Amino acid sequence: MVLGAIFLTGANFFLVWIPVLIRQTMDRVEQLSENNYQVPDRILETLFTTEAAEVLGWNSLILIGTVFMYGVLLFATRQTLIVTSRKVEFDIRNDIVNKLMKLPQSFYSRYSSGEVYVRATEDVNKVREYYGPVIMYSINTITRAGFVLTMMFLVNTELTLWALLPLPLISFFAYWITGFIHRHSTIIQEQYSVLAGRAKETFSSIRLIKAFNRLEYEQNRFEKESESYRVKKLRLDMIESLFHPGLNFLIGISLIIVIWKGGEMVIAGTLTIGNIAEFLIYVAYLIWPVAALGYTTNRFQRSLASWERISEILNLDAQIENKEEPITKEVEGAIEFRNVSFKYPETEELVLKNLNLKIHPGENVAIVGRTGAGKTSLVQLIPRLFDPVKGNIRLDGIPLKDWSLEKIRESIGFVPQETFLFSDTIGENIAFGVQGASQKMIEDSAEKAQVKDNILDFEKKFKTMLGERGITLSGGQKQRTAIARALIKDPKILIFDDSLSAVDTKTEDAILKHLRSELSGRTTIMISHRISTIKDADMIYYIEEGQIVESGTHENLLAGKGHYFDMYNKQMLEEELAEI
Ligand code: TTP
Ligand code: MG
């Protein structure tokens, strides 16, 4: 940046000599022409006398040299300052994304994805403008005004004062209009996000909209937003069209003052014609820096506001991160909850209350309970998606906080309740579980999850695209793809959050059989609403309102005639009814 400032100062140094050279040339030409005043026809002739040629030739050469130096230095300035600002932008953006990856879930419930996106794009861009244009124009204004004003005062103080008279107006006008443009652009930007968000939502739920016959309603809603965007945009366009005519008008006034006052002085004999030309150029030189003063003040305020929003993110505490020298040894799979209480950051109510649970390595555990009981919340604590508010969780007898996050997460195969698949090939979706998975690994885990046959039925097999530009899998196919994604990691701990709910009982049996042979030696936690899925588990926990109210094997629990027994009876009854 220092280098850029030096280049820019140099460029402006060369710039101020241009009007001087023009003045000298004009004055010399005038002198020469005055000698021949009687015969104007001979002016042309005069120009080719040695003296005239000398004046014009030399001055032109020097002028070209000066302009060339100015150009070279200006190029160097942009190359240093703008390139620097791009590098700054690159660093800030990477820092933000790095931070965003680590921020706790509470952050994502506080900020919408749109807001996060704007901070990582728009705001970073505005901060970049600070390092680029704002600094560049500021240095330019200072150095150019310094040089130009010095020259002007040296030539004629009175005319200088006259010429400067309208300049503050220009500065103020530029400040006012760029401020207005900025405020409206912000509103328009927001309106645009609303519009884009609405369109995205509409098209991703197009099936629902058609099924509910809401086409016209959605169309009208969109049209209304679109109209509001149009009106705002037109207003901005009008103000923007005012900018240049307004600026030119003020410039015109300055120039007229110079010619008027300068003219008077020339008539009085205190100034030359060349001086007027010189002054006109000086005034033109000052216009942009003076307008930039207003413009950069605005930009600077914007950059500052953006920087505040960015540093807010950068200064947030990641909360869940590695302590110094975390444990990275191999995981065996013993999990223990000790007096664990948990609530979500955005709510007050405890979701898990003083919960105790001990799972041995290789044990096959099931968790059942009514909807909303806290099953999902419980298993989310194991890979540390959240931390408990009270109590602690131990892995192999060591508190989770002492483990390396990467090690814990690497050792857990998690199949979440809501399946999310990327808009990518089905093979890549399965391979997501591990880095550098081979085709064989992908196929093996698809086989284990009982989804391989389905995949082979697709025309492009494992290369079938999913999601927006591809096919939509059935609910059960999705779940089994997610299971394959967890199995490919070959993890010590497997967590299935209601992951077989969308498959029929026959497929479920096949998966369970495979898993059982596969799972020996692995700790598994299986959440389910279906007794058939979990009745063979080593241990079943029944959760109610964030507490374990019953535990034991299937037989134990039935004999206890409690909640589990009721649940079992209800499901048996349903099955019998279904058979009738
Ligand atoms: P869950 O733990 O999701 O309940 P569950 O998994 O037992 O229910 P289901 O069988 O239907 O899957 O929710 C417990 C409470 O926590 C519930 O009141 C909703 C609340 N909750 C949040 O506030 N934020 C969250 O991200 C989740 C998952 C739940
Ligand atoms: Mg759940």
Coordinates of C-alpha atoms and ligand atoms in Angstrom, one line a residue:
M1 CA 0.0 0.0 0.0
V2 CA 2.9 2.3 0.8
L3 CA 4.3 1.6 -2.6
G4 CA 1.0 2.3 -4.2
A5 CA 0.8 5.6 -2.4
I6 CA 4.3 6.5 -3.7
F7 CA 3.3 5.7 -7.3
L8 CA 0.1 7.7 -7.0
T9 CA 2.0 10.7 -5.6
G10 CA 4.4 10.4 -8.5
A11 CA 1.6 10.2 -11.0
N12 CA 0.0 13.4 -9.6
F13 CA 3.4 15.1 -9.6
F14 CA 3.7 14.6 -13.4
L15 CA 0.1 15.5 -13.9
V16 CA 0.4 19.1 -12.7
W17 CA 3.1 19.9 -15.3
I18 CA 0.8 19.3 -18.2
P19 CA -1.2 22.6 -17.7
V20 CA 2.1 24.5 -17.2
L21 CA 3.4 23.2 -20.5
I22 CA 0.2 24.0 -22.3
R23 CA 0.3 27.6 -20.8
Q24 CA 3.8 28.1 -21.9
T25 CA 3.1 26.8 -25.4
M26 CA 0.0 29.0 -25.8
D27 CA 1.7 32.1 -24.5
R28 CA 4.6 31.5 -26.9
V29 CA 2.3 30.9 -29.8
E30 CA 0.4 34.0 -28.9
Q31 CA 3.6 36.0 -28.8
L32 CA 4.6 34.7 -32.1
S33 CA 1.3 35.4 -33.7
E34 CA 1.1 38.9 -32.2
N35 CA 4.2 39.8 -34.3
N36 CA 2.3 38.9 -37.4
Y37 CA -1.0 40.3 -36.2
Q38 CA -1.3 42.5 -39.3
V39 CA -1.3 39.5 -41.7
P40 CA -3.3 36.7 -40.1
D41 CA -2.8 34.6 -43.2
R42 CA 0.8 34.2 -42.3
I43 CA 0.2 32.7 -39.0
L44 CA 0.4 29.3 -40.6
E45 CA 3.6 30.3 -42.3
T46 CA 4.9 31.5 -39.0
L47 CA 4.4 28.2 -37.3
F48 CA 6.9 26.7 -39.6
T49 CA 9.6 29.2 -38.9
T50 CA 12.4 27.7 -36.9
E51 CA 11.4 29.5 -33.7
A52 CA 7.8 28.3 -33.8
A53 CA 8.8 24.8 -34.7
E54 CA 11.1 24.8 -31.8
V55 CA 8.5 25.9 -29.3
L56 CA 5.9 23.5 -30.5
G57 CA 8.1 20.6 -31.1
W58 CA 9.9 20.7 -27.8
N59 CA 6.9 21.4 -25.8
S60 CA 5.0 18.6 -27.5
L61 CA 7.7 16.2 -26.8
I62 CA 7.9 17.1 -23.1
L63 CA 4.2 17.0 -22.9
I64 CA 4.1 13.5 -24.4
G65 CA 6.8 12.4 -22.0
T66 CA 4.9 13.8 -19.0
V67 CA 1.6 12.2 -20.0
F68 CA 3.5 8.9 -20.5
M69 CA 5.1 9.0 -17.1
Y70 CA 1.7 9.9 -15.6
G71 CA 0.1 6.9 -17.3
V72 CA 2.8 4.5 -16.3
L73 CA 2.7 5.5 -12.6
L74 CA -1.1 5.4 -12.6
F75 CA -1.0 1.8 -14.0
A76 CA 1.6 0.9 -11.3
T77 CA -0.7 2.5 -8.6
R78 CA -3.7 0.4 -9.6
Q79 CA -1.6 -2.7 -9.9
T80 CA -0.3 -2.3 -6.3
L81 CA -3.4 -0.9 -4.5
I82 CA -6.1 -2.9 -6.2
V83 CA -4.1 -6.1 -6.2
T84 CA -3.5 -5.6 -2.5
S85 CA -7.2 -5.1 -1.8
R86 CA -8.0 -8.3 -3.7
K87 CA -5.5 -10.2 -1.5
V88 CA -7.1 -8.7 1.6
E89 CA -10.5 -9.8 0.3
F90 CA -9.2 -13.3 -0.3
D91 CA -7.8 -13.5 3.3
I92 CA -11.0 -12.2 4.9
R93 CA -13.2 -14.4 3.0
N94 CA -11.2 -17.5 3.9
D95 CA -11.1 -16.4 7.5
I96 CA -14.9 -16.1 7.5
V97 CA -15.6 -19.4 5.9
N98 CA -13.1 -21.1 8.3
K99 CA -14.9 -19.5 11.2
L100 CA -18.4 -20.3 9.9
M101 CA -17.5 -24.0 9.7
K102 CA -16.6 -24.0 13.3
L103 CA -19.4 -21.9 14.8
P104 CA -21.8 -23.6 17.1
Q105 CA -25.3 -24.6 16.0
S106 CA -26.7 -21.7 18.1
F107 CA -25.1 -19.4 15.6
Y108 CA -27.1 -20.9 12.8
S109 CA -30.4 -20.7 14.6
R110 CA -29.7 -17.0 15.2
Y111 CA -28.7 -16.0 11.7
S112 CA -30.5 -17.0 8.5
S113 CA -28.5 -18.6 5.8
G114 CA -29.2 -15.5 3.6
E115 CA -27.6 -13.2 6.2
V116 CA -24.6 -15.4 6.5
Y117 CA -24.2 -15.5 2.8
V118 CA -24.5 -11.7 2.6
R119 CA -21.7 -11.3 5.2
A120 CA -19.4 -13.6 3.3
T121 CA -20.0 -11.9 0.0
E122 CA -21.3 -8.3 0.0
D123 CA -19.7 -7.3 3.3
V124 CA -16.4 -8.7 2.3
N125 CA -16.6 -6.8 -0.9
K126 CA -17.3 -3.6 0.8
V127 CA -14.3 -4.0 3.1
R128 CA -12.2 -4.7 0.1
E129 CA -13.4 -1.4 -1.3
Y130 CA -11.9 0.3 1.8
Y131 CA -8.5 -1.2 1.0
G132 CA -8.9 -0.5 -2.7
P133 CA -10.8 2.5 -4.0
V134 CA -11.3 4.3 -0.6
I135 CA -7.6 4.5 0.2
M136 CA -6.6 5.1 -3.4
Y137 CA -9.0 8.0 -3.9
S138 CA -8.1 9.5 -0.6
I139 CA -4.4 9.5 -1.4
N140 CA -5.3 10.8 -4.8
T141 CA -7.4 13.6 -3.4
I142 CA -4.7 14.7 -1.0
T143 CA -1.7 14.6 -3.3
R144 CA -3.4 16.0 -6.4
A145 CA -5.1 18.8 -4.5
G146 CA -1.8 19.6 -2.8
F147 CA 0.1 19.9 -6.1
V148 CA -2.6 21.6 -8.1
L149 CA -3.4 24.2 -5.4
T150 CA 0.2 25.0 -5.0
M151 CA 0.5 25.6 -8.7
M152 CA -2.7 27.7 -8.7
F153 CA -1.7 29.9 -5.9
L154 CA 1.7 30.4 -7.4
V155 CA 0.1 31.7 -10.6
N156 CA -2.7 33.9 -9.2
T157 CA -4.2 33.9 -5.7
E158 CA -7.3 35.9 -6.5
L159 CA -8.3 33.7 -9.5
T160 CA -7.6 30.6 -7.4
L161 CA -10.0 31.7 -4.7
W162 CA -12.7 32.4 -7.3
A163 CA -12.2 29.1 -9.0
L164 CA -12.4 27.2 -5.7
L165 CA -15.7 28.8 -4.8
P166 CA -18.1 26.1 -6.2
L167 CA -15.9 23.1 -5.3
P168 CA -17.3 22.5 -1.8
L169 CA -20.7 22.3 -3.5
I170 CA -19.5 19.6 -5.7
S171 CA -18.2 17.6 -2.8
F172 CA -21.4 18.0 -0.9
F173 CA -23.5 17.1 -3.9
A174 CA -21.4 13.9 -4.5
Y175 CA -21.8 13.0 -0.8
W176 CA -25.5 13.5 -0.8
I177 CA -26.2 11.6 -4.0
T178 CA -23.9 8.6 -3.3
G179 CA -25.5 8.4 0.2
F180 CA -28.9 8.4 -1.4
I181 CA -27.8 5.8 -3.9
H182 CA -26.3 3.6 -1.2
R183 CA -29.4 3.7 1.0
H184 CA -31.6 2.8 -1.9
S185 CA -29.3 0.1 -3.2
T186 CA -29.4 -1.5 0.3
I187 CA -33.2 -1.5 0.2
I188 CA -33.2 -2.8 -3.3
Q189 CA -30.6 -5.5 -2.4
E190 CA -32.9 -6.6 0.4
Q191 CA -35.9 -6.6 -1.8
Y192 CA -34.0 -8.6 -4.3
S193 CA -33.0 -11.2 -1.7
V194 CA -36.7 -11.5 -0.8
L195 CA -37.6 -11.9 -4.4
A196 CA -34.9 -14.5 -5.1
G197 CA -35.6 -16.3 -1.8
R198 CA -39.3 -16.5 -2.7
A199 CA -38.6 -17.8 -6.2
K200 CA -36.2 -20.4 -4.8
E201 CA -38.7 -21.6 -2.3
T202 CA -41.5 -21.7 -4.9
F203 CA -39.6 -23.8 -7.3
S204 CA -38.2 -26.2 -4.8
S205 CA -41.7 -26.8 -3.5
I206 CA -43.3 -26.7 -7.0
R207 CA -44.9 -30.2 -6.5
L208 CA -46.6 -29.1 -3.3
I209 CA -47.8 -25.9 -4.9
K210 CA -49.4 -27.8 -7.7
A211 CA -50.9 -30.5 -5.5
F212 CA -52.5 -27.8 -3.3
N213 CA -53.6 -25.9 -6.3
R214 CA -51.8 -22.7 -5.2
L215 CA -50.3 -21.8 -8.6
E216 CA -52.3 -18.6 -9.0
Y217 CA -51.7 -17.5 -5.4
E218 CA -48.0 -18.0 -5.7
Q219 CA -48.0 -16.2 -9.0
N220 CA -49.7 -13.2 -7.5
R221 CA -47.5 -13.2 -4.5
F222 CA -44.4 -13.2 -6.7
E223 CA -45.8 -10.5 -8.9
K224 CA -46.4 -8.2 -5.9
E225 CA -42.8 -8.6 -4.8
S226 CA -41.6 -8.1 -8.3
E227 CA -43.6 -4.9 -8.7
S228 CA -42.3 -3.5 -5.5
Y229 CA -38.7 -4.3 -6.7
R230 CA -39.4 -2.5 -10.0
V231 CA -40.7 0.7 -8.3
K232 CA -37.7 0.9 -6.0
K233 CA -35.3 0.2 -8.8
L234 CA -36.8 2.9 -11.0
R235 CA -36.5 5.5 -8.3
L236 CA -32.8 4.6 -7.9
D237 CA -32.3 4.9 -11.6
M238 CA -33.8 8.4 -11.6
I239 CA -31.4 9.6 -8.9
E240 CA -28.5 8.0 -10.6
S241 CA -29.4 9.7 -13.9
L242 CA -29.3 13.0 -11.9
F243 CA -25.7 12.4 -10.8
H244 CA -23.8 13.2 -14.0
P245 CA -25.9 16.2 -15.3
G246 CA -25.8 17.7 -11.8
L247 CA -22.1 17.3 -11.5
N248 CA -21.5 18.7 -15.0
F249 CA -23.7 21.7 -14.2
L250 CA -21.5 22.5 -11.1
I251 CA -18.4 22.0 -13.2
G252 CA -19.8 24.3 -15.8
I253 CA -20.2 27.0 -13.2
S254 CA -16.6 26.7 -12.0
L255 CA -15.3 27.0 -15.6
I256 CA -17.5 30.0 -16.3
I257 CA -16.2 31.8 -13.2
V258 CA -12.6 31.1 -14.3
I259 CA -13.2 32.4 -17.8
W260 CA -15.1 35.5 -16.6
K261 CA -12.7 36.5 -13.8
G262 CA -9.7 35.4 -15.8
G263 CA -10.9 37.3 -18.8
E264 CA -11.2 40.5 -16.7
M265 CA -7.6 40.0 -15.5
V266 CA -6.3 39.4 -19.0
I267 CA -8.0 42.6 -20.2
A268 CA -6.4 44.4 -17.2
G269 CA -3.1 42.9 -18.3
T270 CA -2.4 40.9 -15.1
L271 CA -2.8 37.5 -16.6
T272 CA -2.1 35.8 -20.0
I273 CA -4.5 33.8 -22.1
G274 CA -2.3 30.8 -21.4
N275 CA -3.0 31.3 -17.7
I276 CA -6.8 30.9 -18.4
A277 CA -6.2 27.7 -20.3
E278 CA -3.9 26.5 -17.4
F279 CA -6.6 27.3 -14.8
L280 CA -9.3 25.6 -16.7
I281 CA -7.3 22.4 -16.7
Y282 CA -6.5 22.8 -13.0
V283 CA -10.1 23.2 -12.1
A284 CA -10.9 20.1 -14.2
Y285 CA -8.2 18.2 -12.3
L286 CA -9.7 19.1 -9.0
I287 CA -13.3 18.1 -9.9
W288 CA -12.9 14.4 -9.5
P289 CA -10.8 14.4 -6.3
V290 CA -13.3 16.8 -4.8
A291 CA -16.3 14.7 -5.9
A292 CA -14.4 11.7 -4.7
L293 CA -14.2 13.3 -1.3
G294 CA -17.9 13.0 -0.9
Y295 CA -18.0 9.6 -2.5
T296 CA -15.2 8.1 -0.5
T297 CA -16.7 9.4 2.8
N298 CA -19.8 7.4 2.0
R299 CA -17.9 4.4 0.9
F300 CA -15.8 4.6 4.0
Q301 CA -18.9 4.6 6.2
R302 CA -20.2 1.6 4.4
S303 CA -16.9 -0.3 4.7
L304 CA -16.9 0.4 8.3
A305 CA -20.4 -0.9 8.8
S306 CA -19.5 -4.0 6.8
W307 CA -16.3 -4.5 8.8
E308 CA -18.3 -4.4 12.0
R309 CA -20.6 -7.1 10.7
I310 CA -17.7 -9.2 9.7
S311 CA -15.7 -8.8 12.8
E312 CA -18.8 -9.7 14.8
I313 CA -18.6 -13.1 13.2
L314 CA -14.8 -13.4 13.4
N315 CA -14.9 -12.5 17.1
L316 CA -17.6 -15.1 18.0
D317 CA -16.5 -17.9 20.1
A318 CA -16.5 -21.3 18.3
Q319 CA -17.5 -22.8 21.7
I320 CA -17.1 -26.3 20.5
E321 CA -13.4 -26.7 19.6
N322 CA -10.4 -28.7 20.5
K323 CA -8.6 -28.0 23.7
E324 CA -4.9 -27.9 23.6
E325 CA -3.3 -31.3 23.0
P326 CA -6.5 -33.2 22.6
I327 CA -6.7 -37.0 22.8
T328 CA -6.4 -38.7 19.5
K329 CA -6.0 -42.4 20.4
E330 CA -8.3 -45.0 18.8
V331 CA -11.9 -45.1 20.1
E332 CA -13.2 -48.3 21.7
G333 CA -16.8 -47.3 21.9
A334 CA -17.8 -47.0 25.6
I335 CA -20.2 -44.1 26.0
E336 CA -21.4 -42.8 29.3
F337 CA -23.8 -39.9 30.2
R338 CA -23.3 -38.6 33.7
N339 CA -26.1 -36.4 35.1
V340 CA -26.5 -34.8 31.7
S341 CA -28.9 -31.9 31.3
F342 CA -29.4 -30.2 28.0
K343 CA -31.4 -27.4 26.4
Y344 CA -31.2 -25.8 23.0
P345 CA -29.6 -22.4 22.9
E346 CA -32.7 -20.7 21.6
T347 CA -35.1 -22.1 24.1
E348 CA -35.4 -22.1 27.9
E349 CA -36.9 -25.6 28.5
L350 CA -34.6 -28.5 29.4
V351 CA -34.8 -31.2 26.7
L352 CA -32.8 -33.7 28.7
K353 CA -33.0 -33.8 32.5
N354 CA -30.2 -35.2 34.6
L355 CA -29.8 -38.2 32.4
N356 CA -27.6 -41.2 33.1
L357 CA -26.7 -43.8 30.6
K358 CA -23.9 -46.3 30.3
I359 CA -23.1 -48.1 27.0
H360 CA -20.4 -50.7 26.9
P361 CA -18.1 -51.1 23.9
G362 CA -19.7 -53.2 21.2
E363 CA -23.1 -53.0 22.9
N364 CA -26.2 -52.8 20.8
V365 CA -28.5 -50.3 22.4
A366 CA -32.0 -49.0 21.4
I367 CA -33.7 -45.9 22.4
V368 CA -37.5 -45.6 22.2
G369 CA -40.0 -43.1 23.4
R370 CA -42.8 -40.9 22.2
T371 CA -42.2 -38.2 19.6
G372 CA -40.6 -35.1 21.2
A373 CA -39.2 -37.1 24.1
G374 CA -35.6 -36.1 23.4
K375 CA -34.1 -39.0 21.5
T376 CA -32.6 -37.0 18.7
S377 CA -31.3 -34.5 21.2
L378 CA -29.6 -37.2 23.2
V379 CA -27.7 -38.7 20.3
Q380 CA -26.7 -35.3 18.9
L381 CA -24.6 -34.7 22.0
I382 CA -22.3 -37.7 21.2
P383 CA -20.6 -36.2 18.1
R384 CA -20.6 -32.9 20.0
L385 CA -23.0 -31.1 17.6
F386 CA -24.0 -29.5 20.9
D387 CA -22.6 -29.6 24.4
P388 CA -24.7 -30.4 27.5
V389 CA -25.5 -27.5 29.9
K390 CA -24.8 -29.7 32.9
G391 CA -23.1 -33.0 33.6
N392 CA -20.7 -34.6 31.2
I393 CA -20.4 -37.3 28.6
R394 CA -17.5 -39.7 28.5
L395 CA -16.1 -41.7 25.7
D396 CA -14.0 -44.6 26.8
G397 CA -14.0 -43.0 30.3
I398 CA -12.5 -39.8 29.1
P399 CA -14.7 -36.6 29.0
L400 CA -15.7 -35.7 25.4
K401 CA -14.1 -32.3 25.8
D402 CA -10.7 -33.8 26.1
W403 CA -11.0 -35.8 22.9
S404 CA -10.0 -34.4 19.5
L405 CA -13.2 -33.4 17.8
E406 CA -12.0 -34.9 14.5
K407 CA -11.2 -38.2 16.2
I408 CA -14.7 -38.4 17.8
R409 CA -16.5 -37.5 14.6
E410 CA -14.3 -39.8 12.5
S411 CA -15.3 -42.7 14.9
I412 CA -19.0 -42.2 14.6
G413 CA -21.3 -43.2 11.8
F414 CA -24.3 -41.0 12.1
V415 CA -27.5 -41.5 10.2
P416 CA -29.6 -38.4 11.0
Q417 CA -33.4 -38.5 11.3
E418 CA -33.8 -36.2 8.3
T419 CA -31.9 -37.5 5.4
F420 CA -29.9 -34.9 3.5
L421 CA -28.4 -35.8 0.1
F422 CA -26.2 -33.5 -1.9
S423 CA -27.0 -32.6 -5.5
D424 CA -24.3 -34.9 -6.7
T425 CA -24.0 -38.5 -7.9
I426 CA -25.3 -41.2 -5.6
G427 CA -21.8 -42.7 -5.5
E428 CA -20.3 -39.4 -4.3
N429 CA -23.1 -39.1 -1.8
I430 CA -22.1 -42.4 -0.3
A431 CA -18.4 -41.6 -0.6
F432 CA -19.0 -38.4 1.4
G433 CA -18.4 -40.5 4.6
V434 CA -14.7 -40.9 4.0
Q435 CA -12.0 -39.1 2.0
G436 CA -10.8 -41.0 -1.0
A437 CA -13.3 -43.9 -1.0
S438 CA -12.7 -46.4 -3.7
Q439 CA -15.5 -47.7 -6.0
K440 CA -15.4 -51.0 -4.2
M441 CA -15.9 -49.4 -0.8
I442 CA -18.9 -47.5 -2.2
E443 CA -20.4 -50.7 -3.6
D444 CA -19.8 -52.7 -0.5
S445 CA -21.4 -50.2 1.8
A446 CA -24.4 -49.9 -0.6
E447 CA -24.7 -53.6 -0.5
K448 CA -24.7 -53.7 3.3
A449 CA -27.3 -50.9 3.4
Q450 CA -29.5 -52.9 0.9
V451 CA -29.5 -50.2 -1.6
K452 CA -27.1 -51.6 -4.2
D453 CA -29.8 -53.4 -6.2
N454 CA -31.8 -50.2 -6.5
I455 CA -28.8 -48.3 -7.6
L456 CA -27.9 -50.9 -10.3
D457 CA -31.4 -50.5 -11.6
F458 CA -30.7 -46.9 -12.5
E459 CA -29.5 -46.3 -16.0
K460 CA -26.3 -44.6 -14.8
K461 CA -25.9 -46.8 -11.8
F462 CA -23.6 -45.2 -9.2
K463 CA -23.2 -42.2 -11.4
T464 CA -26.9 -41.3 -11.2
M465 CA -27.3 -37.6 -10.3
L466 CA -29.5 -36.8 -7.3
G467 CA -31.3 -33.7 -6.3
E468 CA -32.1 -30.6 -8.3
R469 CA -30.6 -31.6 -11.6
G470 CA -31.1 -35.3 -11.1
I471 CA -33.6 -37.9 -9.9
T472 CA -35.5 -37.9 -6.6
L473 CA -35.0 -41.0 -4.6
S474 CA -37.9 -42.6 -2.7
G475 CA -38.0 -42.1 1.0
G476 CA -36.6 -45.5 1.7
Q477 CA -33.9 -45.3 -0.9
K478 CA -32.8 -42.0 0.6
Q479 CA -32.6 -43.5 4.1
R480 CA -30.6 -46.5 2.8
T481 CA -28.2 -44.2 0.9
A482 CA -27.6 -42.3 4.2
I483 CA -27.0 -45.6 6.0
A484 CA -24.4 -46.6 3.3
R485 CA -22.8 -43.2 3.8
A486 CA -22.4 -44.0 7.5
L487 CA -21.2 -47.6 7.0
I488 CA -18.5 -46.7 4.5
K489 CA -16.6 -45.0 7.4
D490 CA -16.4 -48.4 9.1
P491 CA -16.9 -46.5 12.4
K492 CA -16.6 -47.8 16.0
I493 CA -19.9 -46.2 16.9
L494 CA -23.0 -46.2 14.8
I495 CA -26.0 -44.1 15.5
F496 CA -29.2 -44.6 13.6
D497 CA -31.8 -42.0 14.3
D498 CA -35.1 -43.5 13.1
S499 CA -33.2 -44.5 10.0
L500 CA -35.3 -47.5 9.0
S501 CA -38.7 -45.8 9.3
A502 CA -39.2 -45.5 5.6
V503 CA -38.3 -49.0 4.6
D504 CA -40.6 -52.0 4.7
T505 CA -40.2 -54.6 7.3
K506 CA -38.7 -57.2 4.9
T507 CA -35.9 -54.9 3.8
E508 CA -35.5 -53.8 7.4
D509 CA -34.9 -57.4 8.4
A510 CA -32.3 -57.8 5.7
I511 CA -30.5 -54.7 6.7
L512 CA -30.6 -55.6 10.4
K513 CA -29.2 -59.1 9.6
H514 CA -26.4 -57.6 7.6
L515 CA -25.7 -55.1 10.3
R516 CA -25.7 -57.6 13.0
S517 CA -23.0 -59.7 11.4
E518 CA -21.2 -56.5 10.5
L519 CA -21.8 -54.8 13.7
S520 CA -20.2 -57.2 16.2
G521 CA -17.6 -55.2 18.0
R522 CA -19.2 -51.9 17.2
T523 CA -21.3 -49.9 19.5
T524 CA -24.7 -49.1 18.0
I525 CA -27.4 -46.8 19.1
M526 CA -30.6 -47.3 17.3
I527 CA -33.6 -45.0 17.7
S528 CA -36.9 -46.3 16.5
H529 CA -40.6 -46.0 16.7
R530 CA -41.0 -49.6 15.6
I531 CA -40.5 -52.4 18.2
S532 CA -39.7 -54.9 15.5
T533 CA -36.5 -52.9 14.7
I534 CA -35.1 -52.9 18.2
K535 CA -36.5 -55.9 20.0
D536 CA -33.2 -57.8 19.8
A537 CA -31.1 -55.0 21.2
D538 CA -28.9 -55.8 24.2
M539 CA -30.4 -53.0 26.1
I540 CA -33.5 -50.8 25.4
Y541 CA -34.1 -47.4 27.0
Y542 CA -37.5 -45.8 27.1
I543 CA -37.3 -42.0 27.2
E544 CA -40.0 -39.8 28.4
E545 CA -39.7 -36.0 28.7
G546 CA -35.9 -36.1 28.6
Q547 CA -35.5 -38.8 31.2
I548 CA -34.9 -42.5 31.0
V549 CA -38.0 -44.0 32.7
E550 CA -37.5 -47.7 31.8
S551 CA -34.6 -49.8 30.7
G552 CA -33.9 -53.5 30.1
T553 CA -34.1 -56.1 27.4
H554 CA -37.3 -56.6 25.4
E555 CA -38.4 -59.4 27.7
N556 CA -37.6 -57.5 30.9
L557 CA -39.5 -54.5 29.7
L558 CA -42.6 -56.5 28.7
A559 CA -42.6 -58.2 32.0
G560 CA -42.4 -54.7 33.7
K561 CA -45.8 -53.8 32.1
G562 CA -44.8 -50.1 31.8
H563 CA -44.7 -47.7 28.9
Y564 CA -42.8 -50.1 26.7
F565 CA -45.4 -52.8 27.3
D566 CA -48.2 -50.3 26.3
M567 CA -46.2 -49.3 23.2
Y568 CA -45.7 -53.0 22.2
N569 CA -49.4 -53.8 22.7
K570 CA -50.5 -50.9 20.6
Q571 CA -48.2 -51.9 17.8
M572 CA -49.4 -55.5 18.0
L573 CA -53.0 -54.4 17.8
E574 CA -52.2 -52.2 14.8
E575 CA -50.5 -55.1 13.0
E576 CA -53.4 -57.4 13.7
L577 CA -55.8 -54.8 12.4
A578 CA -53.7 -54.3 9.3
E579 CA -53.9 -58.0 8.6
I580 CA -57.7 -58.1 8.7
Ligands
TTP1 P1 -36.2 -34.4 19.8 O1 -35.0 -34.7 20.6 O2 -36.1 -34.1 18.4 O3 -37.3 -35.5 20.0 P2 -37.4 -37.0 19.5 O4 -36.2 -37.2 18.6 O5 -37.5 -37.8 20.7 O6 -38.7 -37.0 18.7 P3 -39.1 -37.8 17.3 O7 -39.4 -39.2 17.7 O8 -40.3 -37.1 16.8 O9 -37.9 -37.7 16.4 O10 -36.9 -33.1 20.4 C1 -37.1 -32.8 21.8 C2 -37.5 -31.4 22.0 O11 -36.4 -30.6 21.6 C3 -38.7 -31.0 21.1 O12 -39.6 -30.3 22.0 C4 -38.2 -30.1 20.1 C5 -36.9 -29.6 20.7 N1 -35.9 -29.4 19.6 C6 -35.3 -28.1 19.4 O13 -35.8 -27.2 20.1 N2 -34.3 -27.9 18.5 C7 -33.8 -29.0 17.8 O14 -32.9 -28.8 17.0 C8 -34.4 -30.3 18.0 C9 -33.9 -31.5 17.2 C10 -35.4 -30.4 18.9
MG2 MG -36.0 -37.5 16.7

